mmCIF file of C-alpha atoms (C1' of nucleotides) in Angstrom:
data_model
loop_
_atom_site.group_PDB
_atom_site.id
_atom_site.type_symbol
_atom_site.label_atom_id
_atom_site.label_comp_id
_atom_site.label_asym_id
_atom_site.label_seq_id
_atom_site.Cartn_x
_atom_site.Cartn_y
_atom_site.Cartn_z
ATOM 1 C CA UNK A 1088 7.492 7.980 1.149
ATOM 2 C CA UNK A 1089 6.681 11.603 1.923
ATOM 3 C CA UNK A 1090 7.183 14.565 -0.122
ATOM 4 C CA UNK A 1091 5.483 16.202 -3.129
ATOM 5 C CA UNK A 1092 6.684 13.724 -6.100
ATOM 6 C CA UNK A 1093 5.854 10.657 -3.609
ATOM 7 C CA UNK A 1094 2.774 11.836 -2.842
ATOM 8 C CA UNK A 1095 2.144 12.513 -6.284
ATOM 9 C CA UNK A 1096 3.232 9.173 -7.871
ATOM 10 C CA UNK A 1097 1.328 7.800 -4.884
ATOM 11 C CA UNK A 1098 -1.937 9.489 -6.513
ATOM 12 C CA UNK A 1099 -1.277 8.405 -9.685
ATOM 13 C CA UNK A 1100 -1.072 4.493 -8.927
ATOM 14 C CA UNK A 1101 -4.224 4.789 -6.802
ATOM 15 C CA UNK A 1102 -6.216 6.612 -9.600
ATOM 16 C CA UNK A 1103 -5.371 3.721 -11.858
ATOM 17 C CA UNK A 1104 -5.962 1.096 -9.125
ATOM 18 C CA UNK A 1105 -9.249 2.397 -8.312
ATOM 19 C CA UNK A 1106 -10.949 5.334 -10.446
ATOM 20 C CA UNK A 1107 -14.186 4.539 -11.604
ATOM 21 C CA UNK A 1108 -14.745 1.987 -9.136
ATOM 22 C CA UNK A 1109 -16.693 1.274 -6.043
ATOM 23 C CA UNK A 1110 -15.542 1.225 -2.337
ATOM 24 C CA UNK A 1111 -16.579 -2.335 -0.934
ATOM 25 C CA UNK A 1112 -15.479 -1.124 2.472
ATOM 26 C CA UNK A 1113 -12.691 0.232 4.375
ATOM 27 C CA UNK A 1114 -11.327 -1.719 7.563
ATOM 28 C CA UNK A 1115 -9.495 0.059 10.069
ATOM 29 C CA UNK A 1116 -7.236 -2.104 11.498
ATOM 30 C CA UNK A 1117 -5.544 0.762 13.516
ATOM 31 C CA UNK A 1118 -7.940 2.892 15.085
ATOM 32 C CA UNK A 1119 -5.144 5.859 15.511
ATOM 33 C CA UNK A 1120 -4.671 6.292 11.682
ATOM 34 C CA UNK A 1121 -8.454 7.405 11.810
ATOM 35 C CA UNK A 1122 -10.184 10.513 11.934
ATOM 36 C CA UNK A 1123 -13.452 12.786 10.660
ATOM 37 C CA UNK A 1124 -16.427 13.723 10.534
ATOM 38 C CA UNK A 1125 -17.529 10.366 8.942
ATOM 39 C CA UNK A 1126 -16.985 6.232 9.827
ATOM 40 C CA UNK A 1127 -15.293 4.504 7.519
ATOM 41 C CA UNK A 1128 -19.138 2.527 7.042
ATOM 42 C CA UNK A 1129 -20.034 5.971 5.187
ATOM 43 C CA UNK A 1130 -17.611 4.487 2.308
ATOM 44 C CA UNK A 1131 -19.183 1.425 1.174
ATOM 45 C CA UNK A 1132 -20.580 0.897 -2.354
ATOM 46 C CA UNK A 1133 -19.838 4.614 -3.372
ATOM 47 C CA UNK A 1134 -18.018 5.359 -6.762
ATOM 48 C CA UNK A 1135 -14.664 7.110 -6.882
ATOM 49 C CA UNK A 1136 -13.886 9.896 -9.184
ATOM 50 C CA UNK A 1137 -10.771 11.370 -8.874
ATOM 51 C CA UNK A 1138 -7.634 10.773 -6.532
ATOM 52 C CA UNK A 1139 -5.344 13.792 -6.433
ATOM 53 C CA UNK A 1140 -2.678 15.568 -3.949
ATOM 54 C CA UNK A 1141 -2.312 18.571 -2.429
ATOM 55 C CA UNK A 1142 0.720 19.577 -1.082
ATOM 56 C CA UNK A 1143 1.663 16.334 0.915
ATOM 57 C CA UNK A 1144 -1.919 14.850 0.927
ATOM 58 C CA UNK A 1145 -3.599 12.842 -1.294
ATOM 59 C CA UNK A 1146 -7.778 12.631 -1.573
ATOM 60 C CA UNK A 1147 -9.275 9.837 -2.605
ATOM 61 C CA UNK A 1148 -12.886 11.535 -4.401
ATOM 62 C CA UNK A 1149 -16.096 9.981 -3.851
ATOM 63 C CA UNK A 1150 -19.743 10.747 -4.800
ATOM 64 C CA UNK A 1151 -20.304 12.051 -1.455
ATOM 65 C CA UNK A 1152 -17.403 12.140 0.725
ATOM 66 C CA UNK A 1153 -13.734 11.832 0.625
ATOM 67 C CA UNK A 1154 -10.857 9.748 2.022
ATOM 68 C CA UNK A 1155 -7.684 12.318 2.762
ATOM 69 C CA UNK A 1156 -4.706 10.687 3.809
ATOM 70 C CA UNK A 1157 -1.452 11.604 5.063
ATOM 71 C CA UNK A 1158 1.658 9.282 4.368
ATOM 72 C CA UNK A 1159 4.010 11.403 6.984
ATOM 73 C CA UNK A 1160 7.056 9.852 7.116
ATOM 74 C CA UNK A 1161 6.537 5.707 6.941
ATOM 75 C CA UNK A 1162 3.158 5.670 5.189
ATOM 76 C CA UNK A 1163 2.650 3.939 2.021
ATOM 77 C CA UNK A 1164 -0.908 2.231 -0.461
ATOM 78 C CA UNK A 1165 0.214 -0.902 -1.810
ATOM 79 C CA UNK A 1166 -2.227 -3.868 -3.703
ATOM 80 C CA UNK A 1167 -2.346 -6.595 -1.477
ATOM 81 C CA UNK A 1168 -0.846 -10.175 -2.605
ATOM 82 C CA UNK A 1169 2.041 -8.673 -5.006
ATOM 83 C CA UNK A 1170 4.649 -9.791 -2.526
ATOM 84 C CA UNK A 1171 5.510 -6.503 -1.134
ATOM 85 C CA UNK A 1172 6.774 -6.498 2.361
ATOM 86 C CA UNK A 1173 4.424 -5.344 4.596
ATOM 87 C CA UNK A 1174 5.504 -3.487 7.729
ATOM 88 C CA UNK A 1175 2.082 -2.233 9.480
ATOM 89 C CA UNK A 1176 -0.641 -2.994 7.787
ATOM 90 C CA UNK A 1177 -3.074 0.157 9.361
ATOM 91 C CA UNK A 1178 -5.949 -0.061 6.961
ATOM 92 C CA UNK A 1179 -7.652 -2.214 4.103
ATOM 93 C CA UNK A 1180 -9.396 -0.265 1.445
ATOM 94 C CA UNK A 1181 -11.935 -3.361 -0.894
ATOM 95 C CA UNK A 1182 -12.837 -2.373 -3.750
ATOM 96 C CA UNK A 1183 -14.893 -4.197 -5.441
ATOM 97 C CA UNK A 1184 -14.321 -5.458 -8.821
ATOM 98 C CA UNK A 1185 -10.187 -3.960 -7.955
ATOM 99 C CA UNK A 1186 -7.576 -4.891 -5.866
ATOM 100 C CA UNK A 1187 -7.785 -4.564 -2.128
ATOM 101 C CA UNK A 1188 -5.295 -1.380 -1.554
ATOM 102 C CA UNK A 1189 -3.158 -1.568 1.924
ATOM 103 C CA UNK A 1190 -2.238 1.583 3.928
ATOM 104 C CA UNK A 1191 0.715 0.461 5.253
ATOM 105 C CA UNK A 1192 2.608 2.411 7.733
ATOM 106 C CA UNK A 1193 5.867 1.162 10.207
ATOM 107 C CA UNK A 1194 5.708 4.168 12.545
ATOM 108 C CA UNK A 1195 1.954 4.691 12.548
ATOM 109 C CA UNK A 1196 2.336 8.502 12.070
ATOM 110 C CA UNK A 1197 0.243 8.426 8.501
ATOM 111 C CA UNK A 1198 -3.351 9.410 9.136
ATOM 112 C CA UNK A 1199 -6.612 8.900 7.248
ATOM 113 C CA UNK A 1200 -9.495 11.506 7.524
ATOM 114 C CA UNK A 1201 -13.226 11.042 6.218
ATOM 115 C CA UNK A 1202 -15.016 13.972 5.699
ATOM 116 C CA UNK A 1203 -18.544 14.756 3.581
ATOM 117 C CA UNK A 1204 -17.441 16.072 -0.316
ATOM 118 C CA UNK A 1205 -19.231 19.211 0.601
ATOM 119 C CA UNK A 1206 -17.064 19.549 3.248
ATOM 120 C CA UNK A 1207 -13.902 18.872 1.634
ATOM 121 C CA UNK A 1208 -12.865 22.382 0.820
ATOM 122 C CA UNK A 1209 -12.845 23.482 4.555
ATOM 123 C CA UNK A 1210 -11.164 20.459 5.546
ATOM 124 C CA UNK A 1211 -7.626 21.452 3.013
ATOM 125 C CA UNK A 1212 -8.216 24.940 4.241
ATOM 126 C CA UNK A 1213 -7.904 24.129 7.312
ATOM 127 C CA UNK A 1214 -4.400 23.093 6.693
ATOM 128 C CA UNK A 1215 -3.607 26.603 6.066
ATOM 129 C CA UNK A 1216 -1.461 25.619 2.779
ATOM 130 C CA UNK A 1217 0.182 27.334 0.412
ATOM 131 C CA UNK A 1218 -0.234 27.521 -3.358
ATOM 132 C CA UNK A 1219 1.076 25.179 -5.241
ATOM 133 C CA UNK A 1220 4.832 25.041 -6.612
ATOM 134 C CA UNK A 1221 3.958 22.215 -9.427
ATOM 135 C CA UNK A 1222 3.068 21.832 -11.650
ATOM 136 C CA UNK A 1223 2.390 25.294 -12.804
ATOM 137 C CA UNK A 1224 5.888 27.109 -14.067
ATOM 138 C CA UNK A 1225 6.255 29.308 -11.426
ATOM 139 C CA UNK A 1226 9.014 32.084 -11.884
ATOM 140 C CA UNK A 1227 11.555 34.307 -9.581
ATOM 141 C CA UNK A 1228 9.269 36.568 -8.444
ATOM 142 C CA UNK A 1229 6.988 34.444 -7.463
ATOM 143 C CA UNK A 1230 9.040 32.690 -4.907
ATOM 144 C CA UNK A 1231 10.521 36.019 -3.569
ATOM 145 C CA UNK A 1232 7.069 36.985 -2.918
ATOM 146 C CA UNK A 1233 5.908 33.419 -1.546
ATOM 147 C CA UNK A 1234 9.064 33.475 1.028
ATOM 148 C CA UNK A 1235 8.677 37.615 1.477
ATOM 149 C CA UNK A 1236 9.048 38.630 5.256
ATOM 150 C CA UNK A 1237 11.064 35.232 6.470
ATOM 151 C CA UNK A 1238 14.171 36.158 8.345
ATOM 152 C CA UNK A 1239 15.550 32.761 8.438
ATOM 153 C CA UNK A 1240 17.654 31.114 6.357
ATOM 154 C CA UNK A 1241 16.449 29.358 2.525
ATOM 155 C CA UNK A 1242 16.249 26.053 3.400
ATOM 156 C CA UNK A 1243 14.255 26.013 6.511
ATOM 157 C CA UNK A 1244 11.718 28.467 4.442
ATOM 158 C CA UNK A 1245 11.603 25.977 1.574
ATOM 159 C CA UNK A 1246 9.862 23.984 3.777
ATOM 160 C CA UNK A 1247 7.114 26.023 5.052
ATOM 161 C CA UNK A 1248 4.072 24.308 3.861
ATOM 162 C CA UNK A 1249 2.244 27.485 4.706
ATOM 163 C CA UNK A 1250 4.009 29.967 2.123
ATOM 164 C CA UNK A 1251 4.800 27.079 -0.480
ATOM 165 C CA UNK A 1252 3.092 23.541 -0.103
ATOM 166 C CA UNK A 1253 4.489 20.062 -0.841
ATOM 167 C CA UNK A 1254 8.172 20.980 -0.609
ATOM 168 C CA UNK A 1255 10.000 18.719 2.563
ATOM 169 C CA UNK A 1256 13.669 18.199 3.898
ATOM 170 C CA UNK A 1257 14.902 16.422 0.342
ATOM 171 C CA UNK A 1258 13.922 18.804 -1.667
ATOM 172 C CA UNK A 1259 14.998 21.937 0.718
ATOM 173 C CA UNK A 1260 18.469 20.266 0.135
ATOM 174 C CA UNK A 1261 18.425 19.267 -3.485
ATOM 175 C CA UNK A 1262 16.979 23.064 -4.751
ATOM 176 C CA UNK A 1263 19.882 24.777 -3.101
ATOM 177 C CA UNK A 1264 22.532 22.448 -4.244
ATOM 178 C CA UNK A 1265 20.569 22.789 -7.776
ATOM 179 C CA UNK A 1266 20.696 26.889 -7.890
ATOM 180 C CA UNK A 1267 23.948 27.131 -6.098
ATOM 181 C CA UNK A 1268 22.690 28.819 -3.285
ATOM 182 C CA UNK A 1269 24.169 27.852 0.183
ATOM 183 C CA UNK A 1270 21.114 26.805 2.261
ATOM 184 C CA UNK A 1271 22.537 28.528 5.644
ATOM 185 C CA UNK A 1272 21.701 31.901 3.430
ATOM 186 C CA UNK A 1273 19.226 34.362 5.025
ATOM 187 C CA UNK A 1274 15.980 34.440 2.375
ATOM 188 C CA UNK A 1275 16.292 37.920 2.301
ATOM 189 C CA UNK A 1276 20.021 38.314 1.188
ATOM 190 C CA UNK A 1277 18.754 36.210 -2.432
ATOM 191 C CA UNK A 1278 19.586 38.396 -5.679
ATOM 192 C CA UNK A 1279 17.048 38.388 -8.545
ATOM 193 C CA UNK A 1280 19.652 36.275 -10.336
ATOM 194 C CA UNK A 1281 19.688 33.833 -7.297
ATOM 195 C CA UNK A 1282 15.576 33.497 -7.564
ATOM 196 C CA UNK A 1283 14.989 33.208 -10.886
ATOM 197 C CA UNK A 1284 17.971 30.135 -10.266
ATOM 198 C CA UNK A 1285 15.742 29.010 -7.273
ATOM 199 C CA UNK A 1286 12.208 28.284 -9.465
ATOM 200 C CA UNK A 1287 14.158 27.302 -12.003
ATOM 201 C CA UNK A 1288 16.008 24.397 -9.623
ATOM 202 C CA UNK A 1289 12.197 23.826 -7.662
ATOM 203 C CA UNK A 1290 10.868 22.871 -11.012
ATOM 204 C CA UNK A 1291 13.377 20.564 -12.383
ATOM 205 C CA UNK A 1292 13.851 18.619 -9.152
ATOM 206 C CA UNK A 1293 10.141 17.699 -9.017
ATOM 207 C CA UNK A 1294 10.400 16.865 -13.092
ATOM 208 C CA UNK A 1295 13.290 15.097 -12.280
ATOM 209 C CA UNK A 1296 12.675 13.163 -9.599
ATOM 210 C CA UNK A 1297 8.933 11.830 -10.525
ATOM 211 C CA UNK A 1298 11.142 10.997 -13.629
ATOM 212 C CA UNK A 1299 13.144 8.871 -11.554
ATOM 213 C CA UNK A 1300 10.971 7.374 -9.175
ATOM 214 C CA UNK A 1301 8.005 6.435 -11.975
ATOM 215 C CA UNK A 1302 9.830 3.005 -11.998
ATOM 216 C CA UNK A 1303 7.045 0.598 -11.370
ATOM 217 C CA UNK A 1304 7.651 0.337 -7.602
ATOM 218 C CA UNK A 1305 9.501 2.944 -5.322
ATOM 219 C CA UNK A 1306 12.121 1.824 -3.093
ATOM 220 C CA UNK A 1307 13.627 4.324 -0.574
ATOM 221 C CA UNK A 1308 17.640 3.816 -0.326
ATOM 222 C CA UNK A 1309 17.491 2.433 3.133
ATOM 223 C CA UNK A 1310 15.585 -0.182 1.732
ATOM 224 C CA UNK A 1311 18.381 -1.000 -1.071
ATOM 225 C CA UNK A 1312 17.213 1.220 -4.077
ATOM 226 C CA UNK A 1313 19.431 3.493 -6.097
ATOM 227 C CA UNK A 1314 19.647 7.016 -4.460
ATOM 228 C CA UNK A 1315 17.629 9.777 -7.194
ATOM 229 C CA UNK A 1316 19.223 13.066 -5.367
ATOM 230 C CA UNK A 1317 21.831 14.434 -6.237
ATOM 231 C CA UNK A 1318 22.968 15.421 -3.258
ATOM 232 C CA UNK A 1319 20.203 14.183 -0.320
ATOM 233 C CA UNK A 1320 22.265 10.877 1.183
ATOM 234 C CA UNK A 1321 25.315 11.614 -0.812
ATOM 235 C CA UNK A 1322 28.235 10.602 1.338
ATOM 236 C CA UNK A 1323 30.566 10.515 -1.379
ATOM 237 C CA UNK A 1324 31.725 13.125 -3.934
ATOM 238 C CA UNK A 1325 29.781 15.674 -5.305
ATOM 239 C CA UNK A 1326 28.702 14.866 -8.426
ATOM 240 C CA UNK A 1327 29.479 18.228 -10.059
ATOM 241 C CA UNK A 1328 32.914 19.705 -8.527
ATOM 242 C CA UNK A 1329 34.104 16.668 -6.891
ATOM 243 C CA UNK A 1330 34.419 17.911 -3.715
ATOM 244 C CA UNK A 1331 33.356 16.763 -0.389
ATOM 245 C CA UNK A 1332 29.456 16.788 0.406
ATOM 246 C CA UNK A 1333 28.726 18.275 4.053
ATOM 247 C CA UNK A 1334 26.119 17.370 6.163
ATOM 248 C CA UNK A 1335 24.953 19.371 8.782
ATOM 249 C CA UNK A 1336 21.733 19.776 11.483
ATOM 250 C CA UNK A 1337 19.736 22.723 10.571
ATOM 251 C CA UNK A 1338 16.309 23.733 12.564
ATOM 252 C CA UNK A 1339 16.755 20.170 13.729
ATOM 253 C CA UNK A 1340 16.728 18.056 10.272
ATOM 254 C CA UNK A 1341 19.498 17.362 8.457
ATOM 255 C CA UNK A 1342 20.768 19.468 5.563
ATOM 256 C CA UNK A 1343 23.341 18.387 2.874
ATOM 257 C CA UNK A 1344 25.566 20.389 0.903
ATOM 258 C CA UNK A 1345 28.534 21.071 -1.048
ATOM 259 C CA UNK A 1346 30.678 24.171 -0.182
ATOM 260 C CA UNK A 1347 32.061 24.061 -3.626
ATOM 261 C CA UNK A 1348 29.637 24.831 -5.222
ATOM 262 C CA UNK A 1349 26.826 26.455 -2.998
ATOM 263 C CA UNK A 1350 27.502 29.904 -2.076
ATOM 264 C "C1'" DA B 268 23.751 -0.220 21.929
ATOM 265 C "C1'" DG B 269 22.865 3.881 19.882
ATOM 266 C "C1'" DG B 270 21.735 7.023 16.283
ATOM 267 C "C1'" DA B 271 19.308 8.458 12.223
ATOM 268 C "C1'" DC B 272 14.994 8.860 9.426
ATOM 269 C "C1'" DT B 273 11.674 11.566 3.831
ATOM 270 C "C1'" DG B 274 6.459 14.754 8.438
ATOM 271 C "C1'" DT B 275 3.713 17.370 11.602
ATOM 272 C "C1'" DT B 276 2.418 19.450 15.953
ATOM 273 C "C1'" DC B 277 3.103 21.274 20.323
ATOM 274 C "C1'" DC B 278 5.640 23.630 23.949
ATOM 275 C "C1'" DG B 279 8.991 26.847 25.759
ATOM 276 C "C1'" DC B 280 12.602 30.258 25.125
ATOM 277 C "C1'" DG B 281 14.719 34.447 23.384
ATOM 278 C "C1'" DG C 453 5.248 37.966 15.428
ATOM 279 C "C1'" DC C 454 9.187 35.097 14.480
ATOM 280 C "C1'" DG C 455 12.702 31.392 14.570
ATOM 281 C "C1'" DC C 456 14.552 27.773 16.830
ATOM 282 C "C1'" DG C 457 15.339 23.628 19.839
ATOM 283 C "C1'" DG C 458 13.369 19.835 21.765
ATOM 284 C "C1'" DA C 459 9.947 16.482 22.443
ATOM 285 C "C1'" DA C 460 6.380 13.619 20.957
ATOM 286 C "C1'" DC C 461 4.299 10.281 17.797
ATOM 287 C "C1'" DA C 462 6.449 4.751 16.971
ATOM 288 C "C1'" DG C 463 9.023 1.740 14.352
ATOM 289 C "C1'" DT C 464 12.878 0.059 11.295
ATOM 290 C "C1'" DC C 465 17.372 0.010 9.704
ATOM 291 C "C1'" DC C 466 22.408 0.387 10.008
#
DNA sequence: AGGACTGTTCCGCG
DNA sequence: GCGCGGAACAGTCC
């Protein structure tokens, strides 16, 4: 469950789950998912403060080191013994006096990374991200910048974690439908009008969908749940004009849209 | 059987 | 430098 408001609902239930308590130990049960500067030994008996995202990644906070993982597409934490079905169990994160926290992952292509706290700055830099699109109001201007010297079209630059971080192929689709733009538009043919539209849209997806998601347990629509986009996966009618919802193959990933009302 | 999938990285081409 | 296509990673779901 991979993009920005996954991640960052993903955060959220681990915080609860485990802030304030103590690693008991990490297991690697999958000795791909694994990587860093530091064994997953180096965990044991240490505190966590904080667990937070950036971008995509979330970073579970220790005293003195930190546990960054990556869901990428199949990835997910869940508490062990609620009846969840388990794909690939990659990882078992004890905590003692807590739950025993599951990194569960189908395709194997989530990754966990143990570095020293002190070293934790260089290891997101690294990533060469950019800032931030939420949950700071970020306006018109800002995005133009952001996106500034991109000759390709909106939605693939949506997408660039290294101009704007967190955003994936969802939300590339659901902002255009939501500011009307038509995603096969070059970045830098967009009107003021059409950016100020574009934060706008950026901003009340993410609101949106964490709004729709924050029910107890996320289920993806493959896996029966209700579909939250309102245009991502929608095979039937748009749900503003009607019309018929297009999907198409754009830089290789699949981009849906409604000619009605995107131009 | 075959195709599609929310992410990232790498390579090659133009 | 830039954008894109394809492949790779590896598995599940329809």
């Amino acid at each position: 469950m991979p993009e920005l408001p996954e991640v960052e609902l993903c955060c959220q239930s681990m915080e609860r789950w485990c802030a304030g308590c103590r690693i008991g130990s990490l297991e690697i049960l999958d000795s791909r998912v694994v990587s860093g500067s530091l064994g997953p030994e180096s965990l044991s008996g240490q505190r966590v403060e904080r667990v937070w995202r950036r971008a995509k990644l979330g970073i579970i906070e220790l005293e003195d080191s930190a546990l960054v993982f990556h869901l990428r597409m199949t990835g997910q934490w869940l508490v062990e013994g609620r009846g969840a079905r388990l794909r690939r169990v990659r990882a078992r994160l004890v905590i003692t006096d807590g739950p025993v926290l599951l990194f569960d992952d189908s395709r194997c292509l989530g990754r966990l990374e143990i570095c020293a706290l002190k070293e934790l700055e260089s290891v997101l830099e690294a990533r060469g991200l950019g800032p931030e699109p939420w949950p700071e109001r970020r306006d018109g201007a800002w995005w133009k910048a952001r996106l500034h010297g991109l000759r390709g079209p909106i939605k693939p630059a949506l997408m660039r974690q290294d101009r704007v971080a967190g955003l994936g192929n969802i939300a590339g689709s659901e902002i255009c439908f939501r500011s009307g733009i038509d995603p096969t538009r070059k970045v830098s043919s967009l009107t003021e009008t059409e950016w100020a539209g574009l934060a706008e849209a950026a901003h009340r997806y993410i609101d949106s969908t964490l709004e729709a998601e924050d029910s107890g347990d996320l289920i993806y629509i493959q896996h029966g749940g209700v579909n939250p986009f309102q245009i991502y996966g929608r095979c039937d009618a748009c749900v503003r004009c009607g019309g018929r919802v297009e999907r198409f193959v754009q830089s290789g990933r699949a981009t849906w849209w409604c000619s009605g009302c995107q131009v």
